[in-house]
PDB file of C-alpha atoms in Angstrom:
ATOM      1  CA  UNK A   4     140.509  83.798 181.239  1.00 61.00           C
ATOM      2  CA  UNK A   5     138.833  80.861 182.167  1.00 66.00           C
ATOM      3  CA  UNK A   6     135.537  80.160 182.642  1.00 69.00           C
ATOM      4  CA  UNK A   7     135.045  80.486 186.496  1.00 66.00           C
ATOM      5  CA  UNK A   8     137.186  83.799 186.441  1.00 60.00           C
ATOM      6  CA  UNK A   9     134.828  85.238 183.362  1.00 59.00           C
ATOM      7  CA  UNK A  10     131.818  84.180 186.071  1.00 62.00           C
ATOM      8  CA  UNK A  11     133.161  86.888 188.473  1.00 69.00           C
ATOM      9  CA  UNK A  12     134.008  89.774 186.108  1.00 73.00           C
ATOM     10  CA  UNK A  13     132.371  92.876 186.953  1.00 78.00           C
ATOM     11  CA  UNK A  14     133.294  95.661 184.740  1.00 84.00           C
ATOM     12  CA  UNK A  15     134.499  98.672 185.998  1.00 87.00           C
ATOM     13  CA  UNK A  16     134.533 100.703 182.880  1.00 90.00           C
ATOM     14  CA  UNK A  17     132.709 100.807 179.065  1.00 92.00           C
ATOM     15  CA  UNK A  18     134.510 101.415 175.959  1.00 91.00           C
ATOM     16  CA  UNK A  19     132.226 102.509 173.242  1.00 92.00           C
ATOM     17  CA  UNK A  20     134.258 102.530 169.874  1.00 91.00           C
ATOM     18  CA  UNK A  21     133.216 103.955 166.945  1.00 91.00           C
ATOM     19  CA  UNK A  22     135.225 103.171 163.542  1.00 90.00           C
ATOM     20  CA  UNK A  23     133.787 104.853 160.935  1.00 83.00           C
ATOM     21  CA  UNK A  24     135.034 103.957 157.363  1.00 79.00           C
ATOM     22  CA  UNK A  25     134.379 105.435 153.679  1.00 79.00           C
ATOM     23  CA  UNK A  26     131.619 103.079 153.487  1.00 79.00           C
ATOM     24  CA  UNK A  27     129.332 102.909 156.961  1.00 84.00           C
ATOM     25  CA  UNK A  28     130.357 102.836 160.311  1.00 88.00           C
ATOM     26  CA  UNK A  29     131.184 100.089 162.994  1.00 91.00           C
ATOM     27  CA  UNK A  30     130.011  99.887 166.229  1.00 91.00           C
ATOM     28  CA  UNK A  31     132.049  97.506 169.498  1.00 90.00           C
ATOM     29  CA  UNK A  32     131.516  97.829 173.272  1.00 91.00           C
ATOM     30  CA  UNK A  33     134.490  96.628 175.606  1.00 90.00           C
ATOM     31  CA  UNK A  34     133.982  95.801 179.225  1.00 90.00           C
ATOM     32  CA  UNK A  35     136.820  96.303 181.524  1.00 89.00           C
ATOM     33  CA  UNK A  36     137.577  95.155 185.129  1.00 88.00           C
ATOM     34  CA  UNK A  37     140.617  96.778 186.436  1.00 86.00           C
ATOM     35  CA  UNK A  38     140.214  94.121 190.034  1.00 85.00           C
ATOM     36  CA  UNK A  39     140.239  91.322 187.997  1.00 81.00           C
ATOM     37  CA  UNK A  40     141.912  91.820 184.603  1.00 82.00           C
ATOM     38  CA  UNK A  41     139.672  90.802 182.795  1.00 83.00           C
ATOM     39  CA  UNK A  42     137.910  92.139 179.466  1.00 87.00           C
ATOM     40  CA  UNK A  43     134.643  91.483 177.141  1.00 86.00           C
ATOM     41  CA  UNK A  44     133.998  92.558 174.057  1.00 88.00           C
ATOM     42  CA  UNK A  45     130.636  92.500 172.154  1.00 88.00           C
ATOM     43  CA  UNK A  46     131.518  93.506 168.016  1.00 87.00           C
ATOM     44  CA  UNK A  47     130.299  93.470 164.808  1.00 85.00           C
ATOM     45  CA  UNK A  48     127.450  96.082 164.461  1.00 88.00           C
ATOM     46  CA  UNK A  49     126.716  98.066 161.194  1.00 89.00           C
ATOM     47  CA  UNK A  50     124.055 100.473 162.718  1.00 89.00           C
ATOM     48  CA  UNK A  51     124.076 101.819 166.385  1.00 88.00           C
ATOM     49  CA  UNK A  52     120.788 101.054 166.899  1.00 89.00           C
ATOM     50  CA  UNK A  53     120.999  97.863 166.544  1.00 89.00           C
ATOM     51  CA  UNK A  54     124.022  97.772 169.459  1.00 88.00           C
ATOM     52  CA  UNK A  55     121.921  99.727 171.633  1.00 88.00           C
ATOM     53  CA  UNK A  56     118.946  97.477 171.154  1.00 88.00           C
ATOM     54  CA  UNK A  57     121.038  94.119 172.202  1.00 88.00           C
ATOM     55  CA  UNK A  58     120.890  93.097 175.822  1.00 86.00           C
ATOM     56  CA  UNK A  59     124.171  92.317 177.980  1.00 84.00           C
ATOM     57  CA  UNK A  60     124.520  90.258 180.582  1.00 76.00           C
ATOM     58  CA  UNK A  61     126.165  91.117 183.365  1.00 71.00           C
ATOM     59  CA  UNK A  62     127.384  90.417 187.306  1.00 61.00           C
ATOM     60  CA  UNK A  63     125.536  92.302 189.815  1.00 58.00           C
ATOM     61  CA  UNK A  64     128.648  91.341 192.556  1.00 59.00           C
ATOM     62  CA  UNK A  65     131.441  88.921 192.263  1.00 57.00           C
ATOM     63  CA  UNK A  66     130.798  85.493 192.783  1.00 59.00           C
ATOM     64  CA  UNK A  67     127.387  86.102 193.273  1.00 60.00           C
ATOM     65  CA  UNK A  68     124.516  83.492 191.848  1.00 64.00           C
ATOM     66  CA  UNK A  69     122.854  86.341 190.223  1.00 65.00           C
ATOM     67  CA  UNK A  70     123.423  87.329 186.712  1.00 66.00           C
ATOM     68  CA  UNK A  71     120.644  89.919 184.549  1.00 71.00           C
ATOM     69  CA  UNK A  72     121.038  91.399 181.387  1.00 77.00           C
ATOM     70  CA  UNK A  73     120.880  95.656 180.275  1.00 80.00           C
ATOM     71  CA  UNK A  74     120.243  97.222 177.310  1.00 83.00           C
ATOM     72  CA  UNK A  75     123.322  98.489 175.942  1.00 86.00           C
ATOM     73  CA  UNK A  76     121.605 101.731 175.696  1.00 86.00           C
ATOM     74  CA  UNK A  77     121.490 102.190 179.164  1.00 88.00           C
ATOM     75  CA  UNK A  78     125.368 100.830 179.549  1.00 88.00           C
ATOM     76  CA  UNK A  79     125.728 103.755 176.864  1.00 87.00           C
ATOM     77  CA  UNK A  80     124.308 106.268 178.819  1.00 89.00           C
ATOM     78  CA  UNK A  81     127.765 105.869 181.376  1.00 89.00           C
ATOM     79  CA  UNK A  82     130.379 103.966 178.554  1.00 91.00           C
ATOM     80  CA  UNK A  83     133.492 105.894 177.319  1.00 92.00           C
ATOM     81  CA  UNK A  84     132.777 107.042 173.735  1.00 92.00           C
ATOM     82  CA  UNK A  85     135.646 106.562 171.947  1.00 92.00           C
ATOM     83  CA  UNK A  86     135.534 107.835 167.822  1.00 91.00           C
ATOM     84  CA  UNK A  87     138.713 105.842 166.036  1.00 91.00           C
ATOM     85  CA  UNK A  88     140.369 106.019 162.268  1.00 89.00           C
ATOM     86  CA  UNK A  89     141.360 102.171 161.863  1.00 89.00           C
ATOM     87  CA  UNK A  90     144.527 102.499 162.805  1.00 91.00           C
ATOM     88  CA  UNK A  91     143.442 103.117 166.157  1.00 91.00           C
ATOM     89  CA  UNK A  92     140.905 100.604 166.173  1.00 91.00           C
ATOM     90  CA  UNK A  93     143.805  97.994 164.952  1.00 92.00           C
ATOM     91  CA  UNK A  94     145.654  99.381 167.971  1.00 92.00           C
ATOM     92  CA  UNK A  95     142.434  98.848 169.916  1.00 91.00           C
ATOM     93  CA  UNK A  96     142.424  95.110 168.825  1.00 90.00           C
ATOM     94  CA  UNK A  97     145.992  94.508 169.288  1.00 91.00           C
ATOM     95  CA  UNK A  98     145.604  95.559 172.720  1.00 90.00           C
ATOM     96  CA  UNK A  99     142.491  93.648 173.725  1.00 87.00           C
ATOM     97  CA  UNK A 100     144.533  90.292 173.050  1.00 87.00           C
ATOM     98  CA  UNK A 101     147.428  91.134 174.550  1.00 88.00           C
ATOM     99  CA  UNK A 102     148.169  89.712 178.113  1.00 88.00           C
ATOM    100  CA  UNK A 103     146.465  92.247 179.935  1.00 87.00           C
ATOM    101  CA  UNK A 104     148.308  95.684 181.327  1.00 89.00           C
ATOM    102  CA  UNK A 105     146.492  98.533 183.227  1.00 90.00           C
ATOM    103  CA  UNK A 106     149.549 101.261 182.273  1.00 92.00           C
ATOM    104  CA  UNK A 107     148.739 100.250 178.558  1.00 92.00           C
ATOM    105  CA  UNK A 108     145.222  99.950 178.733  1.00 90.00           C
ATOM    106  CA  UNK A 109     144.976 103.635 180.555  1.00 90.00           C
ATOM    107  CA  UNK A 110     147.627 104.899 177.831  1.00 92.00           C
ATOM    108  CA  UNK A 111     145.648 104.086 174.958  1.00 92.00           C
ATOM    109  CA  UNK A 112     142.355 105.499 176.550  1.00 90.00           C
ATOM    110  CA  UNK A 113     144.099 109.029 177.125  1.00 91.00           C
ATOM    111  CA  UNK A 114     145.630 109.212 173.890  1.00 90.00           C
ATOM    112  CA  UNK A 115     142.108 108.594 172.328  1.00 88.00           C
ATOM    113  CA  UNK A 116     139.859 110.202 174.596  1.00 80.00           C
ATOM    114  CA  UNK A 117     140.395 113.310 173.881  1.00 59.00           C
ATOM    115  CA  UNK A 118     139.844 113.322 170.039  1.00 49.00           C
TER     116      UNK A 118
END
């Protein structure tokens, strides 16, 4: 995605995914635009409340001039929680790279949704 089509993305739907290994857990949050194709990803968090303390920026309407950032704790309050082993986060990976494919995308969300 380039860098005019990232200006436009508006997500439709947040992934909250939760990997939790022997040692501590691991916190992401995905954004997804189904219009557009398009994807985000914000990784790399050891403690939650550290994610929901960060601030996201995001499009209030495509191509619009205005941009303002939320907590992620409020994007939290409405983001699919999703609770993975790390084989399912690998899959999660995997599929975030991929060239992107709504029948895949809404496959691996039911398969994992309801765990």
């Amino acid at each position: 995605m380039n860098q005019r089509q990232r200006k436009k993305l508006i997500p439709s739907i947040w992934i909250m995914a939760t990997k939790q290994t022997e040692a501590h857990a691991y916190y992401a949050l995905y954004a997804i635009d189904w219009k557009r194709g398009g994807r985000l990803s914000w990784e790399g968090w050891n403690q939650l409340e550290d994610l929901l303390q960060f601030h996201i920026p995001i499009k209030r309407k495509a191509g619009g001039r205005k941009s303002s950032s939320q907590p992620a704790a409020k994007i939290a309050k409405r983001a699919l929680h999703l609770h993975l082993n790390e084989a399912q986060f690998e899959q999660l990976e995997q599929l975030f790279y991929q060239p992107f494919s709504k029948k895949r995308w809404r496959m691996f969300i039911q398969m994992n949704r309801n765990l």
